[in-house]
Amino acid sequence: MSKIEDIVDSLENKISKVLHKLEVLKQTNAKLSKELALEQQKSLEYQEEISSWVEKYEALKVANSLLGSDENNRETKLKINTLIRDIDHCIAQLSE
């Protein structure tokens, strides 16, 4: 009987260790999930900031072209033509 009791005690000990390890892993997983959520939020904020800077850069390119810079004349003309077409389209819709 002693042998069976030793085996049972050993199994209980191993089960206890596994359960403890499981609890530690759950806590680690929860912590990592929170960190991941924070990093994803930061990434989203950075993407929005990058988009904002890209828009500002494009606006500056157009402004420089309008001020006489030769670098982006073609892009500026295309942008102006697009805006004119959009305005014409709006006027046409309003007149209907």
Coordinates of N, CA, C and O in Angstrom, one line a residue:
M1 N 0.8 -1.2 0.0 CA 0.0 0.0 0.0 C 0.9 1.3 0.0 O 0.5 2.3 -0.6
S2 N 1.9 1.2 0.6 CA 2.8 2.4 0.7 C 3.3 2.8 -0.6 O 3.5 4.0 -0.9
K3 N 3.5 1.9 -1.5 CA 3.9 2.2 -2.9 C 2.9 3.0 -3.6 O 3.1 3.9 -4.3
I4 N 1.6 2.6 -3.4 CA 0.5 3.2 -4.1 C 0.4 4.7 -3.5 O 0.1 5.6 -4.2
E5 N 0.5 4.8 -2.2 CA 0.4 6.1 -1.6 C 1.5 7.0 -2.1 O 1.3 8.2 -2.3
D6 N 2.7 6.5 -2.2 CA 3.8 7.3 -2.8 C 3.5 7.7 -4.2 O 3.8 8.9 -4.6
I7 N 2.9 6.9 -5.0 CA 2.6 7.2 -6.4 C 1.5 8.3 -6.4 O 1.6 9.3 -7.1
V8 N 0.5 8.1 -5.5 CA -0.6 9.1 -5.4 C 0.0 10.5 -4.9 O -0.3 11.5 -5.5
D9 N 0.9 10.4 -3.9 CA 1.5 11.7 -3.4 C 2.3 12.3 -4.5 O 2.3 13.6 -4.7
S10 N 3.0 11.5 -5.3 CA 3.8 12.1 -6.4 C 2.9 12.7 -7.4 O 3.2 13.8 -7.9
L11 N 1.8 12.0 -7.8 CA 0.9 12.6 -8.8 C 0.3 13.9 -8.2 O 0.1 14.8 -9.0
E12 N -0.1 13.9 -7.0 CA -0.7 15.1 -6.4 C 0.3 16.3 -6.5 O 0.0 17.4 -6.8
N13 N 1.6 15.9 -6.2 CA 2.6 17.0 -6.2 C 2.8 17.5 -7.6 O 2.9 18.7 -7.8
K14 N 2.8 16.6 -8.6 CA 3.0 17.0 -10.0 C 1.8 17.8 -10.5 O 2.0 18.8 -11.2
I15 N 0.6 17.4 -10.1 CA -0.6 18.1 -10.5 C -0.6 19.5 -9.9 O -0.9 20.5 -10.5
S16 N -0.2 19.6 -8.6 CA -0.1 20.9 -7.9 C 0.9 21.8 -8.7 O 0.6 23.0 -8.9
K17 N 2.0 21.2 -9.1 CA 3.0 22.0 -9.8 C 2.5 22.5 -11.1 O 2.7 23.6 -11.6
V18 N 1.8 21.6 -11.8 CA 1.2 22.0 -13.1 C 0.1 23.0 -13.0 O 0.1 24.0 -13.8
L19 N -0.7 22.9 -12.0 CA -1.7 23.9 -11.7 C -1.1 25.3 -11.4 O -1.6 26.3 -11.8
H20 N -0.1 25.2 -10.6 CA 0.6 26.5 -10.3 C 1.2 27.1 -11.5 O 1.1 28.3 -11.8
K21 N 1.9 26.3 -12.3 CA 2.5 26.8 -13.6 C 1.4 27.3 -14.5 O 1.5 28.4 -15.2
L22 N 0.2 26.7 -14.5 CA -0.9 27.2 -15.3 C -1.4 28.5 -14.9 O -1.6 29.4 -15.7
E23 N -1.4 28.7 -13.6 CA -1.9 30.0 -13.0 C -0.8 31.1 -13.4 O -1.2 32.2 -13.7
V24 N 0.4 30.8 -13.3 CA 1.5 31.7 -13.6 C 1.4 32.1 -15.1 O 1.5 33.3 -15.5
L25 N 1.1 31.1 -15.9 CA 1.0 31.4 -17.4 C -0.2 32.2 -17.7 O -0.2 33.1 -18.6
K26 N -1.3 32.0 -17.0 CA -2.5 32.8 -17.2 C -2.2 34.2 -16.8 O -2.6 35.1 -17.5
Q27 N -1.5 34.5 -15.7 CA -1.2 35.8 -15.3 C -0.3 36.5 -16.3 O -0.4 37.6 -16.7
T28 N 0.7 35.7 -16.8 CA 1.6 36.2 -17.8 C 0.9 36.6 -19.1 O 1.1 37.6 -19.7
N29 N 0.0 35.7 -19.5 CA -0.8 35.9 -20.7 C -1.7 37.2 -20.5 O -1.8 38.0 -21.5
A30 N -2.3 37.4 -19.4 CA -3.1 38.6 -19.2 C -2.2 39.8 -19.2 O -2.6 40.8 -19.9
K31 N -1.1 39.8 -18.6 CA -0.1 40.9 -18.7 C 0.3 41.2 -20.1 O 0.3 42.4 -20.5
L32 N 0.6 40.2 -20.9 CA 1.0 40.4 -22.2 C -0.1 40.9 -23.1 O 0.1 41.7 -24.0
S33 N -1.3 40.4 -22.8 CA -2.5 40.9 -23.6 C -2.7 42.4 -23.3 O -3.0 43.2 -24.3
K34 N -2.5 42.9 -22.1 CA -2.6 44.3 -21.8 C -1.5 45.1 -22.5 O -1.8 46.1 -23.1
E35 N -0.3 44.6 -22.5 CA 0.8 45.2 -23.2 C 0.5 45.3 -24.7 O 0.8 46.3 -25.3
L36 N 0.0 44.2 -25.2 CA -0.3 44.2 -26.6 C -1.3 45.2 -27.0 O -1.2 46.0 -28.0
A37 N -2.4 45.3 -26.2 CA -3.4 46.3 -26.4 C -2.8 47.7 -26.4 O -3.2 48.6 -27.2
L38 N -2.0 48.0 -25.4 CA -1.3 49.3 -25.3 C -0.5 49.6 -26.5 O -0.5 50.7 -27.1
E39 N 0.3 48.6 -27.0 CA 1.2 48.8 -28.1 C 0.4 49.0 -29.4 O 0.7 49.8 -30.3
Q40 N -0.8 48.3 -29.5 CA -1.6 48.5 -30.7 C -2.2 49.9 -30.7 O -2.3 50.5 -31.7
Q41 N -2.6 50.4 -29.5 CA -3.1 51.7 -29.4 C -2.1 52.8 -29.8 O -2.3 53.7 -30.5
K42 N -0.8 52.5 -29.3 CA 0.2 53.5 -29.7 C 0.5 53.4 -31.2 O 0.7 54.5 -31.8
S43 N 0.5 52.2 -31.7 CA 0.7 52.1 -33.2 C -0.4 52.8 -34.0 O -0.1 53.5 -35.0
L44 N -1.6 52.7 -33.5 CA -2.7 53.4 -34.2 C -2.5 54.9 -34.1 O -2.7 55.7 -35.1
E45 N -2.1 55.4 -32.9 CA -1.9 56.8 -32.8 C -0.7 57.3 -33.7 O -0.8 58.4 -34.3
Y46 N 0.3 56.5 -33.8 CA 1.5 56.8 -34.6 C 1.0 56.9 -36.1 O 1.4 57.7 -36.9
Q47 N 0.2 55.9 -36.5 CA -0.3 55.9 -37.9 C -1.1 57.1 -38.2 O -1.0 57.7 -39.3
E48 N -2.0 57.6 -37.2 CA -2.7 58.8 -37.4 C -1.8 60.0 -37.5 O -2.0 60.9 -38.3
E49 N -0.8 60.0 -36.7 CA 0.2 61.1 -36.7 C 0.9 61.2 -38.0 O 1.1 62.2 -38.6
I50 N 1.3 60.0 -38.5 CA 2.0 59.9 -39.8 C 1.1 60.4 -40.9 O 1.5 61.2 -41.8
S51 N -0.2 60.0 -40.9 CA -1.2 60.5 -41.9 C -1.3 62.0 -41.8 O -1.3 62.7 -42.9
S52 N -1.3 62.6 -40.6 CA -1.4 64.0 -40.5 C -0.2 64.7 -41.1 O -0.4 65.7 -41.8
W53 N 1.0 64.2 -40.8 CA 2.2 64.8 -41.4 C 2.3 64.6 -42.9 O 2.7 65.5 -43.6
V54 N 1.8 63.5 -43.4 CA 1.7 63.3 -44.9 C 0.8 64.4 -45.5 O 1.2 65.0 -46.5
E55 N -0.3 64.6 -44.9 CA -1.3 65.6 -45.4 C -0.6 67.0 -45.4 O -0.7 67.8 -46.3
K56 N 0.0 67.3 -44.3 CA 0.7 68.6 -44.2 C 1.8 68.7 -45.2 O 2.0 69.8 -45.8
Y57 N 2.6 67.7 -45.4 CA 3.6 67.7 -46.4 C 3.0 67.9 -47.8 O 3.6 68.8 -48.6
E58 N 1.9 67.3 -48.1 CA 1.3 67.5 -49.4 C 0.8 68.9 -49.6 O 0.9 69.5 -50.7
A59 N 0.2 69.4 -48.5 CA -0.2 70.8 -48.6 C 0.9 71.8 -48.8 O 0.8 72.8 -49.5
L60 N 2.0 71.5 -48.1 CA 3.2 72.4 -48.3 C 3.8 72.3 -49.8 O 4.2 73.3 -50.3
K61 N 3.7 71.1 -50.3 CA 4.2 70.9 -51.7 C 3.3 71.8 -52.6 O 3.8 72.5 -53.5
V62 N 2.0 71.7 -52.4 CA 1.1 72.5 -53.3 C 1.3 74.0 -53.0 O 1.4 74.8 -54.0
A63 N 1.5 74.4 -51.8 CA 1.8 75.8 -51.5 C 3.1 76.3 -52.1 O 3.1 77.4 -52.7
N64 N 4.1 75.5 -52.1 CA 5.4 75.8 -52.7 C 5.2 76.0 -54.2 O 5.8 76.9 -54.8
S65 N 4.4 75.1 -54.8 CA 4.2 75.2 -56.3 C 3.4 76.5 -56.6 O 3.7 77.1 -57.6
L66 N 2.5 76.8 -55.8 CA 1.7 78.0 -56.0 C 2.6 79.3 -55.9 O 2.3 80.3 -56.5
L67 N 3.6 79.2 -55.0 CA 4.5 80.3 -54.8 C 5.5 80.4 -55.9 O 6.4 81.3 -55.8
G68 N 5.5 79.5 -56.8 CA 6.5 79.7 -57.9 C 7.6 78.6 -57.9 O 8.4 78.6 -58.8
S69 N 7.5 77.6 -57.1 CA 8.5 76.6 -57.1 C 8.2 75.7 -58.3 O 7.1 75.4 -58.6
D70 N 9.3 75.3 -59.0 CA 9.1 74.6 -60.3 C 9.1 73.1 -60.0 O 8.8 72.3 -60.9
E71 N 9.3 72.6 -58.8 CA 9.5 71.2 -58.5 C 8.2 70.4 -58.6 O 8.1 69.3 -59.2
N72 N 7.1 71.0 -58.2 CA 5.8 70.3 -58.1 C 4.7 70.9 -59.0 O 3.5 70.8 -58.7
N73 N 5.1 71.6 -60.0 CA 4.0 72.3 -60.8 C 3.0 71.3 -61.4 O 1.8 71.6 -61.4
R74 N 3.5 70.2 -61.9 CA 2.6 69.3 -62.6 C 1.6 68.7 -61.6 O 0.4 68.7 -61.8
E75 N 2.1 68.4 -60.4 CA 1.2 67.8 -59.3 C 0.2 68.9 -58.9 O -1.0 68.6 -58.7
T76 N 0.6 70.1 -58.8 CA -0.3 71.2 -58.4 C -1.4 71.5 -59.5 O -2.5 71.6 -59.1
K77 N -1.0 71.5 -60.7 CA -1.9 71.7 -61.8 C -3.0 70.5 -61.8 O -4.2 70.8 -61.9
L78 N -2.5 69.3 -61.6 CA -3.5 68.2 -61.5 C -4.4 68.3 -60.3 O -5.6 68.0 -60.4
K79 N -3.9 68.7 -59.2 CA -4.7 68.9 -58.0 C -5.8 70.0 -58.2 O -6.9 69.9 -57.9
I80 N -5.3 71.1 -58.9 CA -6.3 72.2 -59.1 C -7.3 71.7 -60.1 O -8.5 72.0 -59.9
N81 N -6.9 71.0 -61.1 CA -7.9 70.5 -62.1 C -8.9 69.6 -61.4 O -10.1 69.6 -61.7
T82 N -8.4 68.7 -60.5 CA -9.3 67.8 -59.8 C -10.3 68.6 -59.0 O -11.5 68.3 -58.9
L83 N -9.8 69.7 -58.3 CA -10.7 70.5 -57.5 C -11.7 71.2 -58.3 O -12.9 71.3 -57.9
I84 N -11.3 71.7 -59.5 CA -12.2 72.4 -60.4 C -13.3 71.4 -60.9 O -14.5 71.7 -60.9
R85 N -12.9 70.2 -61.2 CA -13.9 69.2 -61.6 C -14.9 68.8 -60.5 O -16.1 68.7 -60.7
D86 N -14.4 68.7 -59.3 CA -15.2 68.5 -58.1 C -16.2 69.6 -57.9 O -17.4 69.4 -57.6
I87 N -15.7 70.9 -58.0 CA -16.6 72.0 -57.9 C -17.7 72.0 -59.0 O -18.9 72.3 -58.7
D88 N -17.3 71.8 -60.2 CA -18.2 71.7 -61.3 C -19.3 70.6 -61.1 O -20.5 70.8 -61.4
H89 N -18.8 69.5 -60.6 CA -19.8 68.4 -60.3 C -20.8 68.8 -59.2 O -22.0 68.6 -59.3
C90 N -20.3 69.5 -58.2 CA -21.2 70.0 -57.1 C -22.2 71.0 -57.6 O -23.4 71.0 -57.3
I91 N -21.7 71.9 -58.5 CA -22.6 72.9 -59.1 C -23.6 72.3 -59.9 O -24.8 72.6 -59.9
A92 N -23.3 71.3 -60.7 CA -24.2 70.5 -61.5 C -25.3 69.9 -60.7 O -26.4 69.8 -61.0
Q93 N -24.9 69.3 -59.6 CA -25.8 68.6 -58.7 C -26.8 69.6 -58.0 O -27.9 69.3 -57.8
L94 N -26.2 70.8 -57.7 CA -27.1 71.8 -57.1 C -28.1 72.4 -58.0 O -29.2 72.7 -57.7
S95 N -27.7 72.4 -59.3 CA -28.6 73.0 -60.3 C -29.7 72.1 -60.8 O -30.7 72.5 -61.4
E96 N -29.6 70.8 -60.4 CA -30.6 69.8 -60.9 C -31.8 69.9 -60.1 O -32.0 70.3 -59.0

